[in-house]
Each structure stands twice: as structure tokens, then as C-alpha cells.
CSV table of C-alpha atoms in Angstrom, one decimal:
chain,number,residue,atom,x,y,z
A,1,UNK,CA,11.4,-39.2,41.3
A,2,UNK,CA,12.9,-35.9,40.9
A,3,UNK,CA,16.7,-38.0,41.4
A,4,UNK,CA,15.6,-40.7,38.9
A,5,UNK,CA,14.6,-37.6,36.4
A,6,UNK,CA,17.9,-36.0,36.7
A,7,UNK,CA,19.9,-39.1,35.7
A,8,UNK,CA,17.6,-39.8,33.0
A,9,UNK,CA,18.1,-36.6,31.9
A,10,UNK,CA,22.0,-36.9,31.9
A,11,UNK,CA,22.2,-40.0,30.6
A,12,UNK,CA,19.7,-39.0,27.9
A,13,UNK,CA,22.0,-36.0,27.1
A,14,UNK,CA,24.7,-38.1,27.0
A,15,UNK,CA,23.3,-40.5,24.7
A,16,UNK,CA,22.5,-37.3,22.5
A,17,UNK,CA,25.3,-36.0,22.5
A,18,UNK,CA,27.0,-39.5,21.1
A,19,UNK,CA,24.5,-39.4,18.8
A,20,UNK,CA,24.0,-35.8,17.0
A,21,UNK,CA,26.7,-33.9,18.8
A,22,UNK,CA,26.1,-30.3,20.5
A,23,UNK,CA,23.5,-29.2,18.3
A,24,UNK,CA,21.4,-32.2,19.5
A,25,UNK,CA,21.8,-31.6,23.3
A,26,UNK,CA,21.0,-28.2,22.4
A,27,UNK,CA,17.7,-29.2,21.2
A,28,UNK,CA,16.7,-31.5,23.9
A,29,UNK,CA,17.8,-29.1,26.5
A,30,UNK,CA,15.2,-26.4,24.3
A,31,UNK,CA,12.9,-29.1,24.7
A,32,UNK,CA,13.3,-29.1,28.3
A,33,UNK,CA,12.4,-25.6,28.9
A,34,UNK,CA,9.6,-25.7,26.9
A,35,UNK,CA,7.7,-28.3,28.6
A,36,UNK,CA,8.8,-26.4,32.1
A,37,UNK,CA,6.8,-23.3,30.0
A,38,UNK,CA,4.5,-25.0,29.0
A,39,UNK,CA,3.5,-27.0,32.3
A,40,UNK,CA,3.9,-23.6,34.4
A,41,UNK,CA,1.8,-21.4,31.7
A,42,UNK,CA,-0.9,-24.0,31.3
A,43,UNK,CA,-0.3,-23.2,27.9
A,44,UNK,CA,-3.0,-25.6,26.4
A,45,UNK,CA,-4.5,-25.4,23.0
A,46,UNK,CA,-7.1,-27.5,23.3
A,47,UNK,CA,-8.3,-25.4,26.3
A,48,UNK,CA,-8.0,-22.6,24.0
A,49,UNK,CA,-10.4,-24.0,21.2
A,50,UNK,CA,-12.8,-25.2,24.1
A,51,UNK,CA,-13.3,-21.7,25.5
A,52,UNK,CA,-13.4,-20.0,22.0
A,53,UNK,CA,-16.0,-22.6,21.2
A,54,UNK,CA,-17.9,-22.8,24.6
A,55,UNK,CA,-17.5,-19.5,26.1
A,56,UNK,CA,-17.0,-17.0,23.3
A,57,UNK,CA,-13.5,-16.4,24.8
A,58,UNK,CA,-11.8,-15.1,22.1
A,59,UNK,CA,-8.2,-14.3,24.1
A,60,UNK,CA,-6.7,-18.0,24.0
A,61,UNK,CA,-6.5,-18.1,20.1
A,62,UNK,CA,-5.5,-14.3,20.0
A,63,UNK,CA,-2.8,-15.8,22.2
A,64,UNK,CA,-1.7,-18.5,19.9
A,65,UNK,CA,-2.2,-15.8,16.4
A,66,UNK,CA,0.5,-14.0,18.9
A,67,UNK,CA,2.6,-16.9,18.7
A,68,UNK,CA,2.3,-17.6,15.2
A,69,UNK,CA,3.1,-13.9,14.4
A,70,UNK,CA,6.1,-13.6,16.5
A,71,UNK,CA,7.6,-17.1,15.0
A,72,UNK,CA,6.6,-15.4,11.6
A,73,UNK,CA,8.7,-12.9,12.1
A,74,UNK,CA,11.4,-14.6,12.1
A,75,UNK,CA,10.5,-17.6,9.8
A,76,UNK,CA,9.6,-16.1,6.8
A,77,UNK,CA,12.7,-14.0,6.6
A,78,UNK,CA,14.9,-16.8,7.2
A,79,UNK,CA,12.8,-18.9,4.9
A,80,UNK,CA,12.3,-16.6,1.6
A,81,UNK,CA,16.2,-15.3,2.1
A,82,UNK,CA,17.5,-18.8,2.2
A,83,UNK,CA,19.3,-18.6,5.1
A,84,UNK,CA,19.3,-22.2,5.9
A,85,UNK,CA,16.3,-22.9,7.5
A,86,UNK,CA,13.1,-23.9,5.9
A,87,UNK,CA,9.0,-23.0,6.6
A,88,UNK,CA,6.7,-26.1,7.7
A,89,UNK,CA,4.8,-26.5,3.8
A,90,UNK,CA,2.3,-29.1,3.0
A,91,UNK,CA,0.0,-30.4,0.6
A,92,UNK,CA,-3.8,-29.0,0.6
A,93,UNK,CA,-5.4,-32.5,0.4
A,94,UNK,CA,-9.0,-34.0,1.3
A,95,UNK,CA,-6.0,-35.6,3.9
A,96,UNK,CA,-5.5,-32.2,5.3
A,97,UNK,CA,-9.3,-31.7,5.8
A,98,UNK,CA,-9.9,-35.0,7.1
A,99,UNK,CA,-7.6,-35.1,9.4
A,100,UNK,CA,-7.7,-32.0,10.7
A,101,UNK,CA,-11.0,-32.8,11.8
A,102,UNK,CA,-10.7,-36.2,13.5
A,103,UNK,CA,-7.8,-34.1,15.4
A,104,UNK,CA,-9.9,-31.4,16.9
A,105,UNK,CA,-12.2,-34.5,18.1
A,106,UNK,CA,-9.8,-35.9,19.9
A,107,UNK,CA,-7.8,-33.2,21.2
A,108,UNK,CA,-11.2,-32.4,23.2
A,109,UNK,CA,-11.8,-35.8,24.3
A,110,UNK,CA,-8.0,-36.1,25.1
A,111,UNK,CA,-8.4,-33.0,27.0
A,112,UNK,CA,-4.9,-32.1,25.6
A,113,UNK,CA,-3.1,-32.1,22.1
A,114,UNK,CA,0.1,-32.9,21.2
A,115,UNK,CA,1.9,-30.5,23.8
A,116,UNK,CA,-0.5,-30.8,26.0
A,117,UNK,CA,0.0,-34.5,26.2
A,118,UNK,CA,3.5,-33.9,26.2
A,119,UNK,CA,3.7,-31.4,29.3
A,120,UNK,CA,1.3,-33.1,31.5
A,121,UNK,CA,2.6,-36.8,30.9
A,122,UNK,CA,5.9,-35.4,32.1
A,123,UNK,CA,4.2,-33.6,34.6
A,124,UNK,CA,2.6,-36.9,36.4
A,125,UNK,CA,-0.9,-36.8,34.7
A,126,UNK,CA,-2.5,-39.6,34.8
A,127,UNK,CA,-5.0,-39.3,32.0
A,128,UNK,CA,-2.5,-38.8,29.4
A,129,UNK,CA,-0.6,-42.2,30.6
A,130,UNK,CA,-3.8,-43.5,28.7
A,131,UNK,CA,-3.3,-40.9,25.9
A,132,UNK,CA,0.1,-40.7,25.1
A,133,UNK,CA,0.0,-44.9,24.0
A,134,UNK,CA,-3.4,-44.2,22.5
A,135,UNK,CA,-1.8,-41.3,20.1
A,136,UNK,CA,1.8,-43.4,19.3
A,137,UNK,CA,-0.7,-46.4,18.1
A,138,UNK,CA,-2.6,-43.6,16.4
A,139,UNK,CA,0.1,-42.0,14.7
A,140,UNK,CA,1.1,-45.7,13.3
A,141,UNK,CA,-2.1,-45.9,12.0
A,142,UNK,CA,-2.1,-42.5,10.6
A,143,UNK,CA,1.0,-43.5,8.9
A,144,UNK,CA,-0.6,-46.5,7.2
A,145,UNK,CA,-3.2,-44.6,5.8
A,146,UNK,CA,-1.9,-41.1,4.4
A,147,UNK,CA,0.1,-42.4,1.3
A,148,UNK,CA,-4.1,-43.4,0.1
A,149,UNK,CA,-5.9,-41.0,1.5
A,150,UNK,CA,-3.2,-38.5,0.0
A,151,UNK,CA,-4.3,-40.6,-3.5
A,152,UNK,CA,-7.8,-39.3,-3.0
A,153,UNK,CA,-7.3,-35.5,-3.8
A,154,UNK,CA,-4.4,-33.7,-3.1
A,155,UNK,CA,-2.8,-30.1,-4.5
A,156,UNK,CA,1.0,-29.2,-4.2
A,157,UNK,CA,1.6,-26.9,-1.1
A,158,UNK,CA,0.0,-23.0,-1.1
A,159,UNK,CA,2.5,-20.3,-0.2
A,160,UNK,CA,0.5,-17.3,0.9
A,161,UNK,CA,1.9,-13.7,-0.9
A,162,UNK,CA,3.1,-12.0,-4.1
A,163,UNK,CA,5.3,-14.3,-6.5
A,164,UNK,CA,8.4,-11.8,-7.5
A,165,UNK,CA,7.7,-9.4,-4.5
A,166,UNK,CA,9.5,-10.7,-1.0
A,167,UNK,CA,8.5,-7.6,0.8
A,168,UNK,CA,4.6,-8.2,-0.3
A,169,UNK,CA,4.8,-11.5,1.0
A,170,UNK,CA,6.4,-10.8,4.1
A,171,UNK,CA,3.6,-7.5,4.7
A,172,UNK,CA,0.1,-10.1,3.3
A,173,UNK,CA,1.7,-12.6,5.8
A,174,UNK,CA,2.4,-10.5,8.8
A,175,UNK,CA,-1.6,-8.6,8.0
A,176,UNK,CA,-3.2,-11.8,7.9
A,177,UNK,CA,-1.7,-12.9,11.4
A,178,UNK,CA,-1.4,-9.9,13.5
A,179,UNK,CA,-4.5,-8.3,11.7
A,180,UNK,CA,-6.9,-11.4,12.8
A,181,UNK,CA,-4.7,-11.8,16.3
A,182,UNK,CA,-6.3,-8.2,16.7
A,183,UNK,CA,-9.8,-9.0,15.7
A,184,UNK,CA,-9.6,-11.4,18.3
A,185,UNK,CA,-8.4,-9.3,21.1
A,186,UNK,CA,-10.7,-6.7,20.2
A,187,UNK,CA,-13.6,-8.4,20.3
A,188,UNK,CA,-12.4,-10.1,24.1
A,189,UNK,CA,-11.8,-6.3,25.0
A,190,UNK,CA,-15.4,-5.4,24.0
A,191,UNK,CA,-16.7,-7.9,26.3
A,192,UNK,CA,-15.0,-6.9,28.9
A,193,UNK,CA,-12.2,-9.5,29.3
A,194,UNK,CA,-8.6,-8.1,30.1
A,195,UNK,CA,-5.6,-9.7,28.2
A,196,UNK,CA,-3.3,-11.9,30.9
A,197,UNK,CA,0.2,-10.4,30.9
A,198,UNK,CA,1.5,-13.7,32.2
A,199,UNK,CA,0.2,-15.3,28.9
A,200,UNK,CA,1.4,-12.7,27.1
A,201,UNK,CA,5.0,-12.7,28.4
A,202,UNK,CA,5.1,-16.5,28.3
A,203,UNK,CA,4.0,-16.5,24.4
A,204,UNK,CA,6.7,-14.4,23.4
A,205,UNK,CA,9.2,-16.2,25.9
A,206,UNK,CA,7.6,-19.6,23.5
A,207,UNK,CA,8.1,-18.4,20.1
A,208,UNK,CA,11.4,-16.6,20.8
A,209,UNK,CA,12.4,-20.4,21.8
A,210,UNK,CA,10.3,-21.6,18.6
A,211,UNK,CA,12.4,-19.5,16.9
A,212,UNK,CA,15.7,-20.9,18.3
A,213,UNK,CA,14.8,-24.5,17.7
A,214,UNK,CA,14.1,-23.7,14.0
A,215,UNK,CA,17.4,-21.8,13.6
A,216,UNK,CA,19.3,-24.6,14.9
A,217,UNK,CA,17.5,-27.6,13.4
A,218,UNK,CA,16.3,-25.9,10.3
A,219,UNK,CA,12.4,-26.5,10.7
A,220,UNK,CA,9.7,-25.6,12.7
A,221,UNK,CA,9.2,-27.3,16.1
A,222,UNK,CA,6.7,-30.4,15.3
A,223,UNK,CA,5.7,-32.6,18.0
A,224,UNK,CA,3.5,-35.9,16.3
A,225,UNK,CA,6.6,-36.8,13.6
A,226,UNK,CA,8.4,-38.6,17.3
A,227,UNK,CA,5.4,-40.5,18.3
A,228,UNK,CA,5.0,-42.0,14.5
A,229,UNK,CA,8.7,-42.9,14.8
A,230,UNK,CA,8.7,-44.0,18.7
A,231,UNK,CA,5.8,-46.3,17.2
A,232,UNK,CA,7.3,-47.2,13.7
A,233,UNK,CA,10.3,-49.0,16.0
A,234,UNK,CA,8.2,-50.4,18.1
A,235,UNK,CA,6.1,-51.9,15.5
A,236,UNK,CA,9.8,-53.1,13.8
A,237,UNK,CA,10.5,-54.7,17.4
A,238,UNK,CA,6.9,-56.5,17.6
A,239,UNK,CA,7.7,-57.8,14.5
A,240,UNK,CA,5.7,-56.5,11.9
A,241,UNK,CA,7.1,-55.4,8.7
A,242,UNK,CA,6.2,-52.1,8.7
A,243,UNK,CA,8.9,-50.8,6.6
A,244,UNK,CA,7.6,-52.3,4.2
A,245,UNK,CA,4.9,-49.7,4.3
A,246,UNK,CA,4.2,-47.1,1.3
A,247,UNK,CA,4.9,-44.2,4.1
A,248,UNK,CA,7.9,-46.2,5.7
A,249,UNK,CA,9.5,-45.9,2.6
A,250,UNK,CA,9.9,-42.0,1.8
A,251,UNK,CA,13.3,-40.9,2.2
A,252,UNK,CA,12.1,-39.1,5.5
A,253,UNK,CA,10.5,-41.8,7.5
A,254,UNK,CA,12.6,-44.8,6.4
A,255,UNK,CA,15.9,-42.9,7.8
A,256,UNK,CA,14.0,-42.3,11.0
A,257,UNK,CA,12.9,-46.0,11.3
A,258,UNK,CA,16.9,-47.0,10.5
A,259,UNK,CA,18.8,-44.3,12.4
A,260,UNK,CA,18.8,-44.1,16.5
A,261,UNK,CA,15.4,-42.1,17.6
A,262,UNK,CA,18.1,-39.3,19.3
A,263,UNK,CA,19.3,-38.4,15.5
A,264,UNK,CA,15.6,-37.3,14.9
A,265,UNK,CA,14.6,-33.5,15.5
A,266,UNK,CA,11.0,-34.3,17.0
A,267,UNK,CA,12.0,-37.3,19.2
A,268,UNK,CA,14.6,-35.1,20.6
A,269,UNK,CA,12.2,-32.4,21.2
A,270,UNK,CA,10.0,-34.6,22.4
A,271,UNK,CA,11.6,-36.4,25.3
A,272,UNK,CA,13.3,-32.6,26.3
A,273,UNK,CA,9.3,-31.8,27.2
A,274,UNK,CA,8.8,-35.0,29.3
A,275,UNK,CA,11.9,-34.4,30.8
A,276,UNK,CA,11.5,-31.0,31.5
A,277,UNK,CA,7.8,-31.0,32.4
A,278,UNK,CA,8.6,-34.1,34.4
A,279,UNK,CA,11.5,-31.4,36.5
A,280,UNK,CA,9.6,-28.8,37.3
A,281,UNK,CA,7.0,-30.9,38.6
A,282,UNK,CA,8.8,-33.0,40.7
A,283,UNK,CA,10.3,-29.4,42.3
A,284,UNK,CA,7.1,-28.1,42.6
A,285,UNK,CA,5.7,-31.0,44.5
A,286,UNK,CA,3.3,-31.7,41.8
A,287,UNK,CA,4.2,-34.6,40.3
A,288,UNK,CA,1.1,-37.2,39.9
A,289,UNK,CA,-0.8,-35.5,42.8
A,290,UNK,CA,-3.8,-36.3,41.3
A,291,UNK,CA,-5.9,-39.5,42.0
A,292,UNK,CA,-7.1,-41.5,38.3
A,293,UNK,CA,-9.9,-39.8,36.7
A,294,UNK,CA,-13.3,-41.5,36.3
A,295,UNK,CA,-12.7,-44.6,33.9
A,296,UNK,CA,-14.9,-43.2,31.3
A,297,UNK,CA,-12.7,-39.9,31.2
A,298,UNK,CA,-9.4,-42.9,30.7
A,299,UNK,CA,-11.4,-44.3,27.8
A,300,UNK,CA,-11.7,-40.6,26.0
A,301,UNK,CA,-8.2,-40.2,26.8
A,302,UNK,CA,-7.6,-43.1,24.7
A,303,UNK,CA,-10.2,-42.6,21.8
A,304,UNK,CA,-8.9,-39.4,21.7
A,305,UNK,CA,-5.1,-40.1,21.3
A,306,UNK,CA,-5.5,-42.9,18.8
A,307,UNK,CA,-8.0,-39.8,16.9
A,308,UNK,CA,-5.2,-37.3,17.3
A,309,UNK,CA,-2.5,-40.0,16.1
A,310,UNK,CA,-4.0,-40.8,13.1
A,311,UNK,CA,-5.2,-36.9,12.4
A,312,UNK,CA,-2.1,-36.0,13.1
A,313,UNK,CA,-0.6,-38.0,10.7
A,314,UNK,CA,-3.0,-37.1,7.9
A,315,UNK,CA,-3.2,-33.4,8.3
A,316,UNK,CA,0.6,-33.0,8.3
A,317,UNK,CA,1.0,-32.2,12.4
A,318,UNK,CA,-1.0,-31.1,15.2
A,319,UNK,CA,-1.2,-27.8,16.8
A,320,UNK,CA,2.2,-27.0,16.8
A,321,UNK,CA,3.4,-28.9,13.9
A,322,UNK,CA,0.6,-27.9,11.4
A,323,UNK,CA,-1.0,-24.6,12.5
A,324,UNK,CA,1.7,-22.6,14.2
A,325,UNK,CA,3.9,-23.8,12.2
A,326,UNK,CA,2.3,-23.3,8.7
A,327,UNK,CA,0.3,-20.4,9.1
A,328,UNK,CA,4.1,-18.4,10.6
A,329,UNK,CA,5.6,-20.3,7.4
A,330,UNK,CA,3.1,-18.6,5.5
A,331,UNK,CA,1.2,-21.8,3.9
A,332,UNK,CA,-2.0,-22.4,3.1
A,333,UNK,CA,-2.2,-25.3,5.0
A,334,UNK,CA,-1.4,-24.0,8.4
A,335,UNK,CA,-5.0,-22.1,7.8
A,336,UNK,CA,-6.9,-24.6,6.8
A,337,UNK,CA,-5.9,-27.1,9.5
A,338,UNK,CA,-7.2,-24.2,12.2
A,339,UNK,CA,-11.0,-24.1,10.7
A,340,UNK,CA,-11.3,-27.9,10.3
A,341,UNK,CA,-9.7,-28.5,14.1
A,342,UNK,CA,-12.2,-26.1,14.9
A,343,UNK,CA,-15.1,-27.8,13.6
A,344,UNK,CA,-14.1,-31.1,15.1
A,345,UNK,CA,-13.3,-29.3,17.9
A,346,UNK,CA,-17.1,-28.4,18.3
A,347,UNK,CA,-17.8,-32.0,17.9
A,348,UNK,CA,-15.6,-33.0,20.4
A,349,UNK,CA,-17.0,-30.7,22.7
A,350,UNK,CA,-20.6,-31.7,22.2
A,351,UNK,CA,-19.1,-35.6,23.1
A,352,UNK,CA,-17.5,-34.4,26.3
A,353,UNK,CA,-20.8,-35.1,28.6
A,354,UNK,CA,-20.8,-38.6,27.6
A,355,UNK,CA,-17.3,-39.3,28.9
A,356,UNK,CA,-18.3,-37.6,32.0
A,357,UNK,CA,-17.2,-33.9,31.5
A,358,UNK,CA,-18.8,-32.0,33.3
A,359,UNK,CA,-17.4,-28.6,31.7
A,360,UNK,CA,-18.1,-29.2,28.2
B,1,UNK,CA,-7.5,-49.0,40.2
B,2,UNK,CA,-5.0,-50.1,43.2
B,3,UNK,CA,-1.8,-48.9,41.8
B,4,UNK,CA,-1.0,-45.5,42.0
B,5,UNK,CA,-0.9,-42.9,39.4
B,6,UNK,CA,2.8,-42.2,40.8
B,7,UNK,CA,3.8,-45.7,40.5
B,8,UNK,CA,2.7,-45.9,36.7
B,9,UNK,CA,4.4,-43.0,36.1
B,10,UNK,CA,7.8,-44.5,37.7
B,11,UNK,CA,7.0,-47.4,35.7
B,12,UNK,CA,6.7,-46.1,32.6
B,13,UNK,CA,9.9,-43.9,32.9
B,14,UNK,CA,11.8,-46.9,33.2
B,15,UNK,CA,10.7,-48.7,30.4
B,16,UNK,CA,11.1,-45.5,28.1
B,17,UNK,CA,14.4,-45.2,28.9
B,18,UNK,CA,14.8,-48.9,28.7
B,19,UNK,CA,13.6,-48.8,25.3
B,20,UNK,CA,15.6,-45.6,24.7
B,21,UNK,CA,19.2,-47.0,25.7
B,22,UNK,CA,18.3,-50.6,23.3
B,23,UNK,CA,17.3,-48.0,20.2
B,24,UNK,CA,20.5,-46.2,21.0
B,25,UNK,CA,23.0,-49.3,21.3
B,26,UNK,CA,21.4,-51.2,18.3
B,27,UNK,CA,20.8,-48.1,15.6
B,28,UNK,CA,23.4,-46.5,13.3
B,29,UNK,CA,23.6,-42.6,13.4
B,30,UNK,CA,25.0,-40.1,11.0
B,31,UNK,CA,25.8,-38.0,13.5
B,32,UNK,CA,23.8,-35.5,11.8
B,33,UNK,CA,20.5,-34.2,13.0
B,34,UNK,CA,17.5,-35.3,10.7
B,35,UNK,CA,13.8,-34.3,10.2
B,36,UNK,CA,11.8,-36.3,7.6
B,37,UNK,CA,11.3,-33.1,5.5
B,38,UNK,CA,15.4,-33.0,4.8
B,39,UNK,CA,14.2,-35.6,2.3
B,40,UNK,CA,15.3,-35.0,-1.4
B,41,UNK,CA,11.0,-35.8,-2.6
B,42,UNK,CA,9.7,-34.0,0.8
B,43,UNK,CA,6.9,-31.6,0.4
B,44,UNK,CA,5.5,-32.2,3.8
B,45,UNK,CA,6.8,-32.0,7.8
B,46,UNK,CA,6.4,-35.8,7.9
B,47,UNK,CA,8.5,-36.1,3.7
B,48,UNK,CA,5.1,-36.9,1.8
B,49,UNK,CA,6.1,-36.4,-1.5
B,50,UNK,CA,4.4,-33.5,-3.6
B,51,UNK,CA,1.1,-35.0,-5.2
B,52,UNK,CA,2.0,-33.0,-8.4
């Protein structure tokens, strides 16, 4: 496996490269390290909810506040100075709300979101061969519905600060972040739980390669955008006219159905953390150890990916794509993604038992 | 199941990079990068337009 990997990764790189030149292979190789990070930190969001939620564990989100704040550092600048690379912004919608929602659901039956299907597909997991279809099928579906559910409410996007006043922005922004990443910490510290330094040093080694990919490609890292277009073209191939679709025909999507999938930033990104994930495992000796789960825990895997495809879709990203991203860009939407994944979250969680979880 | 988790796995690899190497050969490129919000009407990560 670990031979097969390697030429796939070559010849993906060369195919990039053909493709989108240097700055592509530049991005799958950043992809390729991340989902080495990501598979050797663990470095799971959904986790992260689940113990807030479950446990009163307060460190995982102060973990992922971390992250935001460090990409924010350098987003924001390079945003509101017009330096050539742009904040993740989005719509506050009854889309945003909705979707957020159904995400946190399946995110928890999933038992991963979008990275975390990413990293441990690559890295041989079984459950998320169930998943990863499940949320591409999702994420068409999502893409069907958000031109109307956008129709049902939906305000232009929220930048959080002082109009006129760059450094006030900059200062409410960086508050809001670090200030609530402390809450957080405190109130783990107060019961008695010690901060990991291993998470610690492999958040900042995360957002300093966040903060790379967004230099070079000019956005923040999303993850979901690939799987709509992965299943867009696959949809085209079955087929059905899906370009013919209200969404399918934005300026955005349409040249990712036309153009090759290597030309598009989150494809790129996306097949670097298979790849990458898929590498380390292999030289770790852990690739696909692990026997199937129980059948009901496959079923949840896919109910949740088709929930996170679609949520994904609707609320503008996952995770990565809508709340790291937004709340570092310093938009409203980033924030209010995180308390309606959280809610569904909760859900999820309270539907774990019936697929056979036994840790909530 | 009687197939292994492994073997699904090398299964699948093939076929996405199958499916890869077809997209690759049968899609025109601009040789430039592109996200969906690089759309002139983007207001969104995925180029929803602004509602407003």
C-alpha cells in the first residue's frame, strides 16, 4: 500500500502540476502534511464538541479558539490591508442556522467532520469508507437546495469591528477570540485539567500551515467545496444535468464543474489529506488495522455524511471551512455556525446509543 | 462482511485515481488556481451570491 500511495502521489503531483503549475503542487503537498498532522494529533473536532458537550471538557474548543486566533492573526491583516488574499465571508441566512445544525448531527453520528473524514479515510478507516460517499452525495444535495433555502431569509455577510477604524477591528476581533479561548482554558484549569502541550504545539504547527495555504491560494483552507465538486462531476458523468442547476450555475461552481478537479483549491487540498494521512499510516503500520465496526455504527456513518454534506453546503463549510475560517476572517457567520453545530451536536450525541455508541 | 477493510481501501484508491486521471485528460484548465469565491457575484466560500 504504502508503494501504490507513493506513485499515486507522484503521479497526482504531476497531474497538478500540468494542471495549476507550482503553486498547485504546493498546495497539495500542504495538504499532505496536514492530514499527516492531523492523523498523528488526532486533531478531531467532533471529538472536541463531544467532550465539551458530554464531559464538560472545555480544553478541545479552547484548542480550536487557539487555532482560529493564530490564523486571525494573520488573516485579518492580510484581509483589511488588501494584500491579495481574502477572509472566508458569508451570508447570515435561516440557511446558515439550518444547516449548521443538521451538520453538528452528523458530525457526531459520523464520528468525524470534514477533516476528520478526510484524515482517517486516508488513514485506512473503515467507517468513513461508508462516510466519505455518504457526505459527496450529501454535499450534491446540499447544493440543490441552498439557492431556495437561501430564498427563505437571508442578510448580506456581517464583518465583526469598527467601520473607519482598522486597528479597532483588528483589537474587537483578536478580544473576542483569544478572550473566549481564555474563558475556556480557565475554566478547564479550575477543574483541574492540565492543557496538552502536544495539542498545543500541533495547533500552532496547523494554523501556521492554515496560514500558508491562504497566502498562496488566497482564501482560507475549506474542505466540503471538493466533495460538492468531486460529486457535481460525478453526477455530470451519471448523466444527469446537473448544470443545469440554480447553484451549478454561479460563476464559482460552474467553472469548477467545467475545469479539471486539480485546478480547484479544495479538491487539491483535499486529495493532499488522503494522500498524506494515507502515508503516514501505511509507515506507521496503521493502515486499516481495524476490523468493520458494528453495521449499525456503518449506517450512522452514512446518515451522518449525507447530514454533513448537505449542512455543509447550506451553512457555507464545515468546521474548517465555516467556523475557523469565519470567525479568524472576523465574520459573523463563523460564530453563528459554532452555536448551532453545537446544538445539533447535543442532538447527535443524545442519537449515539441507538447506533450502538457506547461512549455517547 | 468477508472482504477486508484493507482491500476496500485498495479498491477504492484505484478507482479515485481512476476517476482522477479521466477528469484530468477530458477537462480544460486555465492553468490558474480557482476557488468558487474568485467569482465576480461571490459573497460566500462556495460563490452564493449576496442576497442583497
Amino acid at each position: 500500500m504504502l508503494i501504490l500511495l507513493c506513485i499515486a502521489a507522484l503521479v497526482v503531483a504531476g497531474l497538478v502540476s500540468l494542471d495549476t503549475g507550482r503553486d498547485g503542487v504546493i498546495l497539495l503537498f500542504l495538504g499532505g502534511i496536514l492530514g499527516a498532522l492531523f492523523l498523528y494529533f488526532q486533531y478531531g473536532f467532533a471529538s472536541g464538541w463531544r467532550q465539551l458537550i458530554t464531559h464538560g471538557d472545555t480544553r478541545p474548543i479552547g484548542y480550536h479558539f487557539l487555532l482560529a486566533g493564530l490564523c486571525s492573526l494573520v488573516f485579518l491583516p492580510y484581509h483589511y490591508l488588501g494584500l491579495g488574499a481574502f477572509g472566508s465571508i458569508a451570508p447570515i441566512s435561516i440557511s446558515l442556522i439550518i444547516g449548521s445544525f443538521i451538520f453538528g448531527i452528523g458530525m457526531q453520528l459520523a464520528n468525524g467532520c470534514g477533516s476528520g473524514v478526510l484524515f482517517s479515510y486516508g488513514g485506512g478507516s473503515a467507517r468513513m469508507v461508508f462516510a466519505l460517499p455518504g457526505f459527496v452525495f450529501g454535499s450534491v444535495l446540499g447544493s440543490l437546495a441552498l439557492p431556495p433555502v437561501l430564498a427563505w431569509g437571508a442578510l448580506n455577510p456581517v464583518a465583526i469591528g469598527i467601520p473607519q477604524s482598522l486597528l479597532g477591528t483588528l483589537l474587537i476581533n483578536f478580544i473576542l477570540i483569544f478572550g473566549l479561548m481564555g474563558v475556556f482554558f480557565l475554566i478547564a484549569y479550575k477543574k483541574g485539567r492540565s492543557l496538552s502541550v502536544k495539542w498545543l504545539v500541533g495547533t500552532a504547527i496547523i494554523a501556521i500551515i492554515c496560514s500558508l495555504v491562504f497566502i498562496i491560494s488566497g482564501h482560507p483552507w475549506g474542505i466540503t467545496f471538493g466533495f460538492t465538486v468531486w460529486g457535481g462531476k460525478l453526477a455530470l458523468l451519471a448523466g444527469m444535468p446537473i448544470d443545469q442547476a440554480e447553484f451549478w450555475q454561479w460563476s464559482g461552481p460552474a467553472l469548477a464543474l467545467k475545469q479539471s478537479v486539480f485546478a480547484d483549491v479544495s479538491s487539491l487540498m483535499d486529495f493532499g489529506m488522503i494522500i498524506g494521512a494515507g502515508l503516514l499510516a501505511c509507515i506507521s503500520s496503521s493502515f486499516a488495522k481495524q476490523p468493520w465496526p458494528p453495521r449499525r455504527q456503518l449506517l450512522a456513518a452514512v446518515i451522518g455524511g449525507i447530514l454533513m454534506g448537505i449542512g455543509a453546503r447550506l451553512a457555507f463549510g464545515c468546521n474548517i471551512g465555516a467556523f475557523i475560517a469565519g470567525v479568524s476572517s472576523g465574520s459573523l457567520h463563523g460564530w453563528l455556525w459554532a452555536i448551532f453545530a453545537l446544538i445539533g451536536s447535543w442532538i447527535g450525541i443524545k442519537m449515539r446509543p441507538f447506533f450502538g455508541f457506547q461512549d455517547r | 462482511m468477508s472482504i477486508s477493510p484493507r482491500n476496500i481501501q485498495l479498491i477504492l484508491f484505484c478507482i479515485l485515481f481512476f476517476l482522477l486521471a479521466i477528469d484530468h485528460l477530458t477537462s480544460p484548465t486555465t492553468k490558474n488556481l480557482a476557488a468558487p469565491a474568485d467569482g465576480a457575484d461571490a459573497c460566500a466560500p462556495c460563490g452564493a451570491p449576496c442576497p442583497q
